């Protein structure tokens, strides 16, 4: 088992950890009252006395804000940035989220914020077995996303070497030259990289890579297994956002550890009316936790991340860490509702990445929902890329898909049986999917129903 980056905090017993969290809730709320124009107003407007927020359970009685709230309190809607909570002299960087819709959200980071972000990633890397000797190619993009820069700062803490390509299209000579021990990237980028290296005569399994770190989007266990098989090395998951989550899987691979002393997560039901208990899926609502005496350029209390996850455990992990573990979060924006059931991109992805099917498929896919729920019939059109469309065992691929899909979405079984929901499959050559022509983050599940 690897060691710890911050053993005292990471292995703290639950009682002490809860006390630490509550102390930080009080300081963060006080900091918000004193420094955040938005929250000062929010407390007044909602009749909240900041002095009465004493413990983390008190947060459950407060309203929830969203990305929209941030956009409504920044230019061009307002003249100033209502969420900026430190003077310009203290702000080190301004970040923007790529924003799938509308104006990007602005985030203000002080050096204290960067240090806390780096601490979270350093813990995650160490929990995945990284040591000072490691050499890591970062394929996540530098720039307005905090991920790549935060990992680079984390590497400095650990003492390891970063090779900051920022993209996965680096020349294959890099592998034998620097003998990197790890690559950080998205699942699909790492699959494509393996395939490219292979076509250039470099077997990914024979390289110096000891482990991969996948992040940037949620993925199915099936696509992770496939990636691990291609590289012959374990794949660890990280989940991070500019808002300050940054959770990582340890070598026990039993959920992502949430750095509970630095970020607090509550789980709400999808209607945001109530919170859900551990073990049930809910929307993750985030609260920044500041250690007393520190600053924040922008803090968030009760912020809806629009990601869905489940608390798996709050007890000690096999790795010795006590910080709670959550399931791989899924984006609400990648969920479509079909006959009242939530179908996420990951459900489609898991069904594509069936072990036997991958003999024919590249893993690239896209799906469209068409038709009308009332009164007629709905279709999910699934297009899958294959190395050679002439040589696909359609029966096998479609049977495996259906088995997996109906197992994940039992509620849709009756609709598939009575054919009110049809699944249509097509096979394309490499490069033949619509998403290859689109810019930005590929949309793999698109709702094309008439509204
Ligand atoms: Zn663990």
JSON list of C-alpha atoms in Angstrom, two decimals, residues 237-449:
[
{"chain": "A", "resi": 237, "resn": "UNK", "atom": "CA", "xyz": [-9.83, 7.88, -11.62]},
{"chain": "A", "resi": 238, "resn": "UNK", "atom": "CA", "xyz": [-9.75, 11.53, -10.59]},
{"chain": "A", "resi": 239, "resn": "UNK", "atom": "CA", "xyz": [-12.67, 13.89, -10.52]},
{"chain": "A", "resi": 240, "resn": "UNK", "atom": "CA", "xyz": [-11.91, 17.59, -10.40]},
{"chain": "A", "resi": 241, "resn": "UNK", "atom": "CA", "xyz": [-13.54, 20.87, -11.23]},
{"chain": "A", "resi": 242, "resn": "UNK", "atom": "CA", "xyz": [-12.72, 24.55, -11.08]},
{"chain": "A", "resi": 243, "resn": "UNK", "atom": "CA", "xyz": [-15.26, 24.78, -8.24]},
{"chain": "A", "resi": 244, "resn": "UNK", "atom": "CA", "xyz": [-12.79, 22.83, -6.10]},
{"chain": "A", "resi": 245, "resn": "UNK", "atom": "CA", "xyz": [-13.85, 19.21, -5.94]},
{"chain": "A", "resi": 246, "resn": "UNK", "atom": "CA", "xyz": [-10.75, 17.09, -6.62]},
{"chain": "A", "resi": 247, "resn": "UNK", "atom": "CA", "xyz": [-11.37, 13.60, -5.51]},
{"chain": "A", "resi": 248, "resn": "UNK", "atom": "CA", "xyz": [-9.15, 10.67, -6.32]},
{"chain": "A", "resi": 249, "resn": "UNK", "atom": "CA", "xyz": [-9.26, 6.92, -6.31]},
{"chain": "A", "resi": 250, "resn": "UNK", "atom": "CA", "xyz": [-6.61, 5.17, -4.25]},
{"chain": "A", "resi": 251, "resn": "UNK", "atom": "CA", "xyz": [-4.98, 1.85, -5.18]},
{"chain": "A", "resi": 252, "resn": "UNK", "atom": "CA", "xyz": [-7.81, 0.01, -3.38]},
{"chain": "A", "resi": 253, "resn": "UNK", "atom": "CA", "xyz": [-10.11, 1.29, -6.20]},
{"chain": "A", "resi": 254, "resn": "UNK", "atom": "CA", "xyz": [-13.21, 1.37, -4.04]},
{"chain": "A", "resi": 255, "resn": "UNK", "atom": "CA", "xyz": [-14.59, 4.82, -4.78]},
{"chain": "A", "resi": 256, "resn": "UNK", "atom": "CA", "xyz": [-13.07, 8.30, -4.97]},
{"chain": "A", "resi": 257, "resn": "UNK", "atom": "CA", "xyz": [-11.83, 9.79, -1.70]},
{"chain": "A", "resi": 258, "resn": "UNK", "atom": "CA", "xyz": [-13.28, 13.24, -1.05]},
{"chain": "A", "resi": 259, "resn": "UNK", "atom": "CA", "xyz": [-10.78, 15.55, 0.73]},
{"chain": "A", "resi": 260, "resn": "UNK", "atom": "CA", "xyz": [-13.38, 16.24, 3.40]},
{"chain": "A", "resi": 261, "resn": "UNK", "atom": "CA", "xyz": [-11.33, 18.78, 5.33]},
{"chain": "A", "resi": 262, "resn": "UNK", "atom": "CA", "xyz": [-11.18, 21.04, 2.24]},
{"chain": "A", "resi": 263, "resn": "UNK", "atom": "CA", "xyz": [-14.48, 20.47, 0.47]},
{"chain": "A", "resi": 264, "resn": "UNK", "atom": "CA", "xyz": [-17.83, 19.43, 1.88]},
{"chain": "A", "resi": 265, "resn": "UNK", "atom": "CA", "xyz": [-20.34, 17.50, -0.24]},
{"chain": "A", "resi": 266, "resn": "UNK", "atom": "CA", "xyz": [-24.03, 16.93, 0.52]},
{"chain": "A", "resi": 267, "resn": "UNK", "atom": "CA", "xyz": [-26.25, 14.77, -1.67]},
{"chain": "A", "resi": 268, "resn": "UNK", "atom": "CA", "xyz": [-29.68, 16.03, -2.69]},
{"chain": "A", "resi": 269, "resn": "UNK", "atom": "CA", "xyz": [-32.49, 14.28, -4.52]},
{"chain": "A", "resi": 270, "resn": "UNK", "atom": "CA", "xyz": [-32.87, 15.20, -8.22]},
{"chain": "A", "resi": 271, "resn": "UNK", "atom": "CA", "xyz": [-35.72, 17.61, -7.48]},
{"chain": "A", "resi": 272, "resn": "UNK", "atom": "CA", "xyz": [-33.45, 19.33, -4.92]},
{"chain": "A", "resi": 273, "resn": "UNK", "atom": "CA", "xyz": [-36.22, 19.11, -2.35]},
{"chain": "A", "resi": 274, "resn": "UNK", "atom": "CA", "xyz": [-34.46, 16.96, 0.20]},
{"chain": "A", "resi": 275, "resn": "UNK", "atom": "CA", "xyz": [-31.12, 15.27, 0.80]},
{"chain": "A", "resi": 276, "resn": "UNK", "atom": "CA", "xyz": [-30.53, 11.58, 0.29]},
{"chain": "A", "resi": 277, "resn": "UNK", "atom": "CA", "xyz": [-28.90, 9.08, 2.61]},
{"chain": "A", "resi": 278, "resn": "UNK", "atom": "CA", "xyz": [-25.58, 7.33, 1.98]},
{"chain": "A", "resi": 279, "resn": "UNK", "atom": "CA", "xyz": [-25.89, 4.61, -0.63]},
{"chain": "A", "resi": 280, "resn": "UNK", "atom": "CA", "xyz": [-28.51, 6.46, -2.69]},
{"chain": "A", "resi": 281, "resn": "UNK", "atom": "CA", "xyz": [-27.74, 8.47, -5.81]},
{"chain": "A", "resi": 282, "resn": "UNK", "atom": "CA", "xyz": [-28.03, 12.22, -5.45]},
{"chain": "A", "resi": 283, "resn": "UNK", "atom": "CA", "xyz": [-26.90, 15.57, -6.81]},
{"chain": "A", "resi": 284, "resn": "UNK", "atom": "CA", "xyz": [-23.60, 16.63, -5.23]},
{"chain": "A", "resi": 285, "resn": "UNK", "atom": "CA", "xyz": [-23.90, 20.02, -3.53]},
{"chain": "A", "resi": 286, "resn": "UNK", "atom": "CA", "xyz": [-20.54, 21.55, -2.65]},
{"chain": "A", "resi": 287, "resn": "UNK", "atom": "CA", "xyz": [-19.32, 23.87, 0.09]},
{"chain": "A", "resi": 288, "resn": "UNK", "atom": "CA", "xyz": [-15.77, 25.23, 0.15]},
{"chain": "A", "resi": 289, "resn": "UNK", "atom": "CA", "xyz": [-14.00, 24.67, 3.48]},
{"chain": "A", "resi": 290, "resn": "UNK", "atom": "CA", "xyz": [-11.32, 27.18, 4.44]},
{"chain": "A", "resi": 291, "resn": "UNK", "atom": "CA", "xyz": [-8.78, 26.50, 7.19]},
{"chain": "A", "resi": 292, "resn": "UNK", "atom": "CA", "xyz": [-8.97, 29.37, 9.72]},
{"chain": "A", "resi": 293, "resn": "UNK", "atom": "CA", "xyz": [-6.70, 32.27, 8.79]},
{"chain": "A", "resi": 294, "resn": "UNK", "atom": "CA", "xyz": [-6.61, 31.50, 5.05]},
{"chain": "A", "resi": 295, "resn": "UNK", "atom": "CA", "xyz": [-8.09, 33.43, 2.14]},
{"chain": "A", "resi": 296, "resn": "UNK", "atom": "CA", "xyz": [-10.26, 32.52, -0.83]},
{"chain": "A", "resi": 297, "resn": "UNK", "atom": "CA", "xyz": [-10.69, 34.47, -4.06]},
{"chain": "A", "resi": 298, "resn": "UNK", "atom": "CA", "xyz": [-14.11, 32.89, -4.46]},
{"chain": "A", "resi": 299, "resn": "UNK", "atom": "CA", "xyz": [-15.89, 30.50, -2.14]},
{"chain": "A", "resi": 300, "resn": "UNK", "atom": "CA", "xyz": [-19.08, 28.55, -2.57]},
{"chain": "A", "resi": 301, "resn": "UNK", "atom": "CA", "xyz": [-21.68, 27.55, 0.01]},
{"chain": "A", "resi": 302, "resn": "UNK", "atom": "CA", "xyz": [-24.33, 25.02, -1.05]},
{"chain": "A", "resi": 303, "resn": "UNK", "atom": "CA", "xyz": [-23.41, 25.00, -4.74]},
{"chain": "A", "resi": 304, "resn": "UNK", "atom": "CA", "xyz": [-25.16, 22.51, -7.03]},
{"chain": "A", "resi": 305, "resn": "UNK", "atom": "CA", "xyz": [-22.38, 20.84, -9.04]},
{"chain": "A", "resi": 306, "resn": "UNK", "atom": "CA", "xyz": [-24.98, 19.32, -11.41]},
{"chain": "A", "resi": 307, "resn": "UNK", "atom": "CA", "xyz": [-23.13, 16.04, -11.02]},
{"chain": "A", "resi": 308, "resn": "UNK", "atom": "CA", "xyz": [-24.82, 12.91, -9.70]},
{"chain": "A", "resi": 309, "resn": "UNK", "atom": "CA", "xyz": [-23.01, 10.53, -7.38]},
{"chain": "A", "resi": 310, "resn": "UNK", "atom": "CA", "xyz": [-23.48, 8.24, -4.37]},
{"chain": "A", "resi": 311, "resn": "UNK", "atom": "CA", "xyz": [-21.69, 8.18, -1.02]},
{"chain": "A", "resi": 312, "resn": "UNK", "atom": "CA", "xyz": [-20.25, 4.66, -0.86]},
{"chain": "A", "resi": 313, "resn": "UNK", "atom": "CA", "xyz": [-18.69, 4.75, 2.59]},
{"chain": "A", "resi": 314, "resn": "UNK", "atom": "CA", "xyz": [-17.58, 6.98, 5.43]},
{"chain": "A", "resi": 315, "resn": "UNK", "atom": "CA", "xyz": [-15.60, 4.28, 7.17]},
{"chain": "A", "resi": 316, "resn": "UNK", "atom": "CA", "xyz": [-11.90, 3.55, 6.90]},
{"chain": "A", "resi": 317, "resn": "UNK", "atom": "CA", "xyz": [-10.78, 2.36, 3.46]},
{"chain": "A", "resi": 318, "resn": "UNK", "atom": "CA", "xyz": [-8.40, -0.58, 2.93]},
{"chain": "A", "resi": 319, "resn": "UNK", "atom": "CA", "xyz": [-5.74, 2.09, 2.24]},
{"chain": "A", "resi": 320, "resn": "UNK", "atom": "CA", "xyz": [-6.18, 3.47, 5.76]},
{"chain": "A", "resi": 321, "resn": "UNK", "atom": "CA", "xyz": [-7.80, 6.74, 4.72]},
{"chain": "A", "resi": 322, "resn": "UNK", "atom": "CA", "xyz": [-10.93, 7.79, 6.57]},
{"chain": "A", "resi": 323, "resn": "UNK", "atom": "CA", "xyz": [-12.20, 10.41, 4.12]},
{"chain": "A", "resi": 324, "resn": "UNK", "atom": "CA", "xyz": [-15.47, 9.40, 2.55]},
{"chain": "A", "resi": 325, "resn": "UNK", "atom": "CA", "xyz": [-15.65, 7.65, -0.79]},
{"chain": "A", "resi": 326, "resn": "UNK", "atom": "CA", "xyz": [-18.07, 8.41, -3.60]},
{"chain": "A", "resi": 327, "resn": "UNK", "atom": "CA", "xyz": [-19.01, 6.74, -6.87]},
{"chain": "A", "resi": 328, "resn": "UNK", "atom": "CA", "xyz": [-17.65, 8.11, -10.13]},
{"chain": "A", "resi": 329, "resn": "UNK", "atom": "CA", "xyz": [-19.87, 11.21, -10.62]},
{"chain": "A", "resi": 330, "resn": "UNK", "atom": "CA", "xyz": [-21.98, 11.54, -13.77]},
{"chain": "A", "resi": 331, "resn": "UNK", "atom": "CA", "xyz": [-22.94, 14.82, -15.39]},
{"chain": "A", "resi": 332, "resn": "UNK", "atom": "CA", "xyz": [-26.59, 15.75, -15.25]},
{"chain": "A", "resi": 333, "resn": "UNK", "atom": "CA", "xyz": [-26.07, 17.48, -18.62]},
{"chain": "A", "resi": 334, "resn": "UNK", "atom": "CA", "xyz": [-25.26, 14.06, -20.11]},
{"chain": "A", "resi": 335, "resn": "UNK", "atom": "CA", "xyz": [-28.50, 12.47, -18.92]},
{"chain": "A", "resi": 336, "resn": "UNK", "atom": "CA", "xyz": [-31.63, 12.17, -21.01]},
{"chain": "A", "resi": 337, "resn": "UNK", "atom": "CA", "xyz": [-34.93, 11.03, -19.51]},
{"chain": "A", "resi": 338, "resn": "UNK", "atom": "CA", "xyz": [-36.67, 8.25, -21.39]},
{"chain": "A", "resi": 339, "resn": "UNK", "atom": "CA", "xyz": [-40.08, 7.06, -20.16]},
{"chain": "A", "resi": 340, "resn": "UNK", "atom": "CA", "xyz": [-39.23, 8.50, -16.76]},
{"chain": "A", "resi": 341, "resn": "UNK", "atom": "CA", "xyz": [-35.86, 6.74, -16.49]},
{"chain": "A", "resi": 342, "resn": "UNK", "atom": "CA", "xyz": [-32.54, 8.63, -16.45]},
{"chain": "A", "resi": 343, "resn": "UNK", "atom": "CA", "xyz": [-30.27, 7.37, -19.24]},
{"chain": "A", "resi": 344, "resn": "UNK", "atom": "CA", "xyz": [-26.72, 8.69, -18.93]},
{"chain": "A", "resi": 345, "resn": "UNK", "atom": "CA", "xyz": [-23.98, 8.67, -21.53]},
{"chain": "A", "resi": 346, "resn": "UNK", "atom": "CA", "xyz": [-22.17, 6.20, -19.25]},
{"chain": "A", "resi": 347, "resn": "UNK", "atom": "CA", "xyz": [-25.04, 3.67, -19.65]},
{"chain": "A", "resi": 348, "resn": "UNK", "atom": "CA", "xyz": [-24.53, 3.72, -23.41]},
{"chain": "A", "resi": 349, "resn": "UNK", "atom": "CA", "xyz": [-20.75, 3.62, -23.02]},
{"chain": "A", "resi": 350, "resn": "UNK", "atom": "CA", "xyz": [-20.81, 0.59, -20.72]},
{"chain": "A", "resi": 351, "resn": "UNK", "atom": "CA", "xyz": [-23.00, -1.25, -23.24]},
{"chain": "A", "resi": 352, "resn": "UNK", "atom": "CA", "xyz": [-20.62, -0.45, -26.12]},
{"chain": "A", "resi": 353, "resn": "UNK", "atom": "CA", "xyz": [-17.46, -1.46, -24.23]},
{"chain": "A", "resi": 354, "resn": "UNK", "atom": "CA", "xyz": [-18.44, -5.11, -23.72]},
{"chain": "A", "resi": 355, "resn": "UNK", "atom": "CA", "xyz": [-15.35, -7.28, -23.65]},
{"chain": "A", "resi": 356, "resn": "UNK", "atom": "CA", "xyz": [-16.19, -9.53, -26.62]},
{"chain": "A", "resi": 357, "resn": "UNK", "atom": "CA", "xyz": [-17.51, -6.62, -28.72]},
{"chain": "A", "resi": 358, "resn": "UNK", "atom": "CA", "xyz": [-14.21, -4.79, -28.46]},
{"chain": "A", "resi": 359, "resn": "UNK", "atom": "CA", "xyz": [-12.70, -7.31, -30.85]},
{"chain": "A", "resi": 360, "resn": "UNK", "atom": "CA", "xyz": [-14.63, -5.42, -33.57]},
{"chain": "A", "resi": 361, "resn": "UNK", "atom": "CA", "xyz": [-15.11, -1.91, -32.17]},
{"chain": "A", "resi": 362, "resn": "UNK", "atom": "CA", "xyz": [-12.74, 1.00, -31.54]},
{"chain": "A", "resi": 363, "resn": "UNK", "atom": "CA", "xyz": [-14.82, 2.25, -28.59]},
{"chain": "A", "resi": 364, "resn": "UNK", "atom": "CA", "xyz": [-15.85, 5.48, -30.35]},
{"chain": "A", "resi": 365, "resn": "UNK", "atom": "CA", "xyz": [-19.63, 5.82, -30.44]},
{"chain": "A", "resi": 366, "resn": "UNK", "atom": "CA", "xyz": [-22.49, 8.31, -30.49]},
{"chain": "A", "resi": 367, "resn": "UNK", "atom": "CA", "xyz": [-26.17, 7.97, -29.70]},
{"chain": "A", "resi": 368, "resn": "UNK", "atom": "CA", "xyz": [-29.28, 9.98, -30.58]},
{"chain": "A", "resi": 369, "resn": "UNK", "atom": "CA", "xyz": [-32.73, 9.80, -29.06]},
{"chain": "A", "resi": 370, "resn": "UNK", "atom": "CA", "xyz": [-35.48, 10.43, -31.61]},
{"chain": "A", "resi": 371, "resn": "UNK", "atom": "CA", "xyz": [-39.24, 10.10, -31.86]},
{"chain": "A", "resi": 372, "resn": "UNK", "atom": "CA", "xyz": [-42.04, 11.07, -29.52]},
{"chain": "A", "resi": 373, "resn": "UNK", "atom": "CA", "xyz": [-42.80, 9.72, -26.10]},
{"chain": "A", "resi": 374, "resn": "UNK", "atom": "CA", "xyz": [-46.49, 10.60, -26.46]},
{"chain": "A", "resi": 375, "resn": "UNK", "atom": "CA", "xyz": [-48.24, 8.86, -28.04]},
{"chain": "A", "resi": 376, "resn": "UNK", "atom": "CA", "xyz": [-45.85, 6.87, -30.19]},
{"chain": "A", "resi": 377, "resn": "UNK", "atom": "CA", "xyz": [-42.50, 5.41, -30.04]},
{"chain": "A", "resi": 378, "resn": "UNK", "atom": "CA", "xyz": [-38.92, 6.34, -29.20]},
{"chain": "A", "resi": 379, "resn": "UNK", "atom": "CA", "xyz": [-35.71, 5.23, -30.81]},
{"chain": "A", "resi": 380, "resn": "UNK", "atom": "CA", "xyz": [-32.15, 5.31, -29.53]},
{"chain": "A", "resi": 381, "resn": "UNK", "atom": "CA", "xyz": [-29.85, 5.27, -32.54]},
{"chain": "A", "resi": 382, "resn": "UNK", "atom": "CA", "xyz": [-26.41, 3.99, -31.63]},
{"chain": "A", "resi": 383, "resn": "UNK", "atom": "CA", "xyz": [-23.56, 4.41, -34.08]},
{"chain": "A", "resi": 384, "resn": "UNK", "atom": "CA", "xyz": [-20.36, 2.55, -33.32]},
{"chain": "A", "resi": 385, "resn": "UNK", "atom": "CA", "xyz": [-17.00, 2.91, -34.99]},
{"chain": "A", "resi": 386, "resn": "UNK", "atom": "CA", "xyz": [-15.25, -0.29, -36.01]},
{"chain": "A", "resi": 387, "resn": "UNK", "atom": "CA", "xyz": [-11.88, -1.11, -37.48]},
{"chain": "A", "resi": 388, "resn": "UNK", "atom": "CA", "xyz": [-13.62, -2.89, -40.38]},
{"chain": "A", "resi": 389, "resn": "UNK", "atom": "CA", "xyz": [-17.42, -2.52, -40.70]},
{"chain": "A", "resi": 390, "resn": "UNK", "atom": "CA", "xyz": [-17.48, -5.52, -43.08]},
{"chain": "A", "resi": 391, "resn": "UNK", "atom": "CA", "xyz": [-16.22, -7.87, -40.43]},
{"chain": "A", "resi": 392, "resn": "UNK", "atom": "CA", "xyz": [-18.41, -7.09, -37.44]},
{"chain": "A", "resi": 393, "resn": "UNK", "atom": "CA", "xyz": [-20.39, -9.81, -35.69]},
{"chain": "A", "resi": 394, "resn": "UNK", "atom": "CA", "xyz": [-23.57, -7.70, -35.47]},
{"chain": "A", "resi": 395, "resn": "UNK", "atom": "CA", "xyz": [-25.49, -10.29, -33.51]},
{"chain": "A", "resi": 396, "resn": "UNK", "atom": "CA", "xyz": [-22.82, -10.50, -30.83]},
{"chain": "A", "resi": 397, "resn": "UNK", "atom": "CA", "xyz": [-22.30, -6.74, -30.47]},
{"chain": "A", "resi": 398, "resn": "UNK", "atom": "CA", "xyz": [-26.04, -6.04, -30.31]},
{"chain": "A", "resi": 399, "resn": "UNK", "atom": "CA", "xyz": [-26.80, -8.90, -27.91]},
{"chain": "A", "resi": 400, "resn": "UNK", "atom": "CA", "xyz": [-24.07, -7.77, -25.52]},
{"chain": "A", "resi": 401, "resn": "UNK", "atom": "CA", "xyz": [-25.27, -4.19, -25.79]},
{"chain": "A", "resi": 402, "resn": "UNK", "atom": "CA", "xyz": [-28.87, -5.13, -25.01]},
{"chain": "A", "resi": 403, "resn": "UNK", "atom": "CA", "xyz": [-27.89, -7.36, -22.07]},
{"chain": "A", "resi": 404, "resn": "UNK", "atom": "CA", "xyz": [-25.85, -4.61, -20.47]},
{"chain": "A", "resi": 405, "resn": "UNK", "atom": "CA", "xyz": [-28.30, -1.81, -21.26]},
{"chain": "A", "resi": 406, "resn": "UNK", "atom": "CA", "xyz": [-31.35, -3.61, -19.87]},
{"chain": "A", "resi": 407, "resn": "UNK", "atom": "CA", "xyz": [-29.41, -4.68, -16.77]},
{"chain": "A", "resi": 408, "resn": "UNK", "atom": "CA", "xyz": [-28.48, -1.04, -16.07]},
{"chain": "A", "resi": 409, "resn": "UNK", "atom": "CA", "xyz": [-31.93, 0.35, -16.93]},
{"chain": "A", "resi": 410, "resn": "UNK", "atom": "CA", "xyz": [-34.43, -2.25, -15.74]},
{"chain": "A", "resi": 411, "resn": "UNK", "atom": "CA", "xyz": [-37.27, 0.28, -15.89]},
{"chain": "A", "resi": 412, "resn": "UNK", "atom": "CA", "xyz": [-36.93, 0.39, -19.68]},
{"chain": "A", "resi": 413, "resn": "UNK", "atom": "CA", "xyz": [-37.26, -3.41, -20.10]},
{"chain": "A", "resi": 414, "resn": "UNK", "atom": "CA", "xyz": [-41.05, -3.36, -20.65]},
{"chain": "A", "resi": 415, "resn": "UNK", "atom": "CA", "xyz": [-40.72, -0.55, -23.22]},
{"chain": "A", "resi": 416, "resn": "UNK", "atom": "CA", "xyz": [-38.13, -2.55, -25.13]},
{"chain": "A", "resi": 417, "resn": "UNK", "atom": "CA", "xyz": [-40.34, -5.66, -24.98]},
{"chain": "A", "resi": 418, "resn": "UNK", "atom": "CA", "xyz": [-43.48, -3.91, -26.31]},
{"chain": "A", "resi": 419, "resn": "UNK", "atom": "CA", "xyz": [-41.35, -1.97, -28.82]},
{"chain": "A", "resi": 420, "resn": "UNK", "atom": "CA", "xyz": [-42.31, 1.48, -27.61]},
{"chain": "A", "resi": 421, "resn": "UNK", "atom": "CA", "xyz": [-38.53, 1.88, -27.29]},
{"chain": "A", "resi": 422, "resn": "UNK", "atom": "CA", "xyz": [-36.37, 0.71, -30.17]},
{"chain": "A", "resi": 423, "resn": "UNK", "atom": "CA", "xyz": [-32.60, 0.44, -30.21]},
{"chain": "A", "resi": 424, "resn": "UNK", "atom": "CA", "xyz": [-31.13, 0.88, -33.67]},
{"chain": "A", "resi": 425, "resn": "UNK", "atom": "CA", "xyz": [-27.51, 0.06, -34.39]},
{"chain": "A", "resi": 426, "resn": "UNK", "atom": "CA", "xyz": [-25.20, 1.21, -37.15]},
{"chain": "A", "resi": 427, "resn": "UNK", "atom": "CA", "xyz": [-21.53, 0.66, -37.81]},
{"chain": "A", "resi": 428, "resn": "UNK", "atom": "CA", "xyz": [-19.12, 3.18, -39.28]},
{"chain": "A", "resi": 429, "resn": "UNK", "atom": "CA", "xyz": [-15.51, 3.29, -40.39]},
{"chain": "A", "resi": 430, "resn": "UNK", "atom": "CA", "xyz": [-12.89, 5.11, -38.30]},
{"chain": "A", "resi": 431, "resn": "UNK", "atom": "CA", "xyz": [-13.62, 8.83, -38.48]},
{"chain": "A", "resi": 432, "resn": "UNK", "atom": "CA", "xyz": [-17.20, 8.25, -39.65]},
{"chain": "A", "resi": 433, "resn": "UNK", "atom": "CA", "xyz": [-19.09, 9.52, -36.59]},
{"chain": "A", "resi": 434, "resn": "UNK", "atom": "CA", "xyz": [-20.82, 12.90, -36.61]},
{"chain": "A", "resi": 435, "resn": "UNK", "atom": "CA", "xyz": [-18.96, 13.97, -33.48]},
{"chain": "A", "resi": 436, "resn": "UNK", "atom": "CA", "xyz": [-15.65, 13.96, -35.34]},
{"chain": "A", "resi": 437, "resn": "UNK", "atom": "CA", "xyz": [-16.88, 16.94, -37.35]},
{"chain": "A", "resi": 438, "resn": "UNK", "atom": "CA", "xyz": [-17.98, 18.90, -34.27]},
{"chain": "A", "resi": 439, "resn": "UNK", "atom": "CA", "xyz": [-15.75, 21.18, -32.24]},
{"chain": "A", "resi": 440, "resn": "UNK", "atom": "CA", "xyz": [-15.21, 21.10, -28.49]},
{"chain": "A", "resi": 441, "resn": "UNK", "atom": "CA", "xyz": [-16.10, 18.33, -26.07]},
{"chain": "A", "resi": 442, "resn": "UNK", "atom": "CA", "xyz": [-17.72, 15.50, -28.06]},
{"chain": "A", "resi": 443, "resn": "UNK", "atom": "CA", "xyz": [-21.42, 15.01, -27.41]},
{"chain": "A", "resi": 444, "resn": "UNK", "atom": "CA", "xyz": [-22.00, 11.30, -27.32]},
{"chain": "A", "resi": 445, "resn": "UNK", "atom": "CA", "xyz": [-25.63, 11.26, -26.26]},
{"chain": "A", "resi": 446, "resn": "UNK", "atom": "CA", "xyz": [-27.92, 13.77, -27.91]},
{"chain": "A", "resi": 447, "resn": "UNK", "atom": "CA", "xyz": [-31.64, 14.23, -27.43]},
{"chain": "A", "resi": 448, "resn": "UNK", "atom": "CA", "xyz": [-33.23, 14.89, -30.82]},
{"chain": "A", "resi": 449, "resn": "UNK", "atom": "CA", "xyz": [-36.84, 14.46, -29.79]}
]
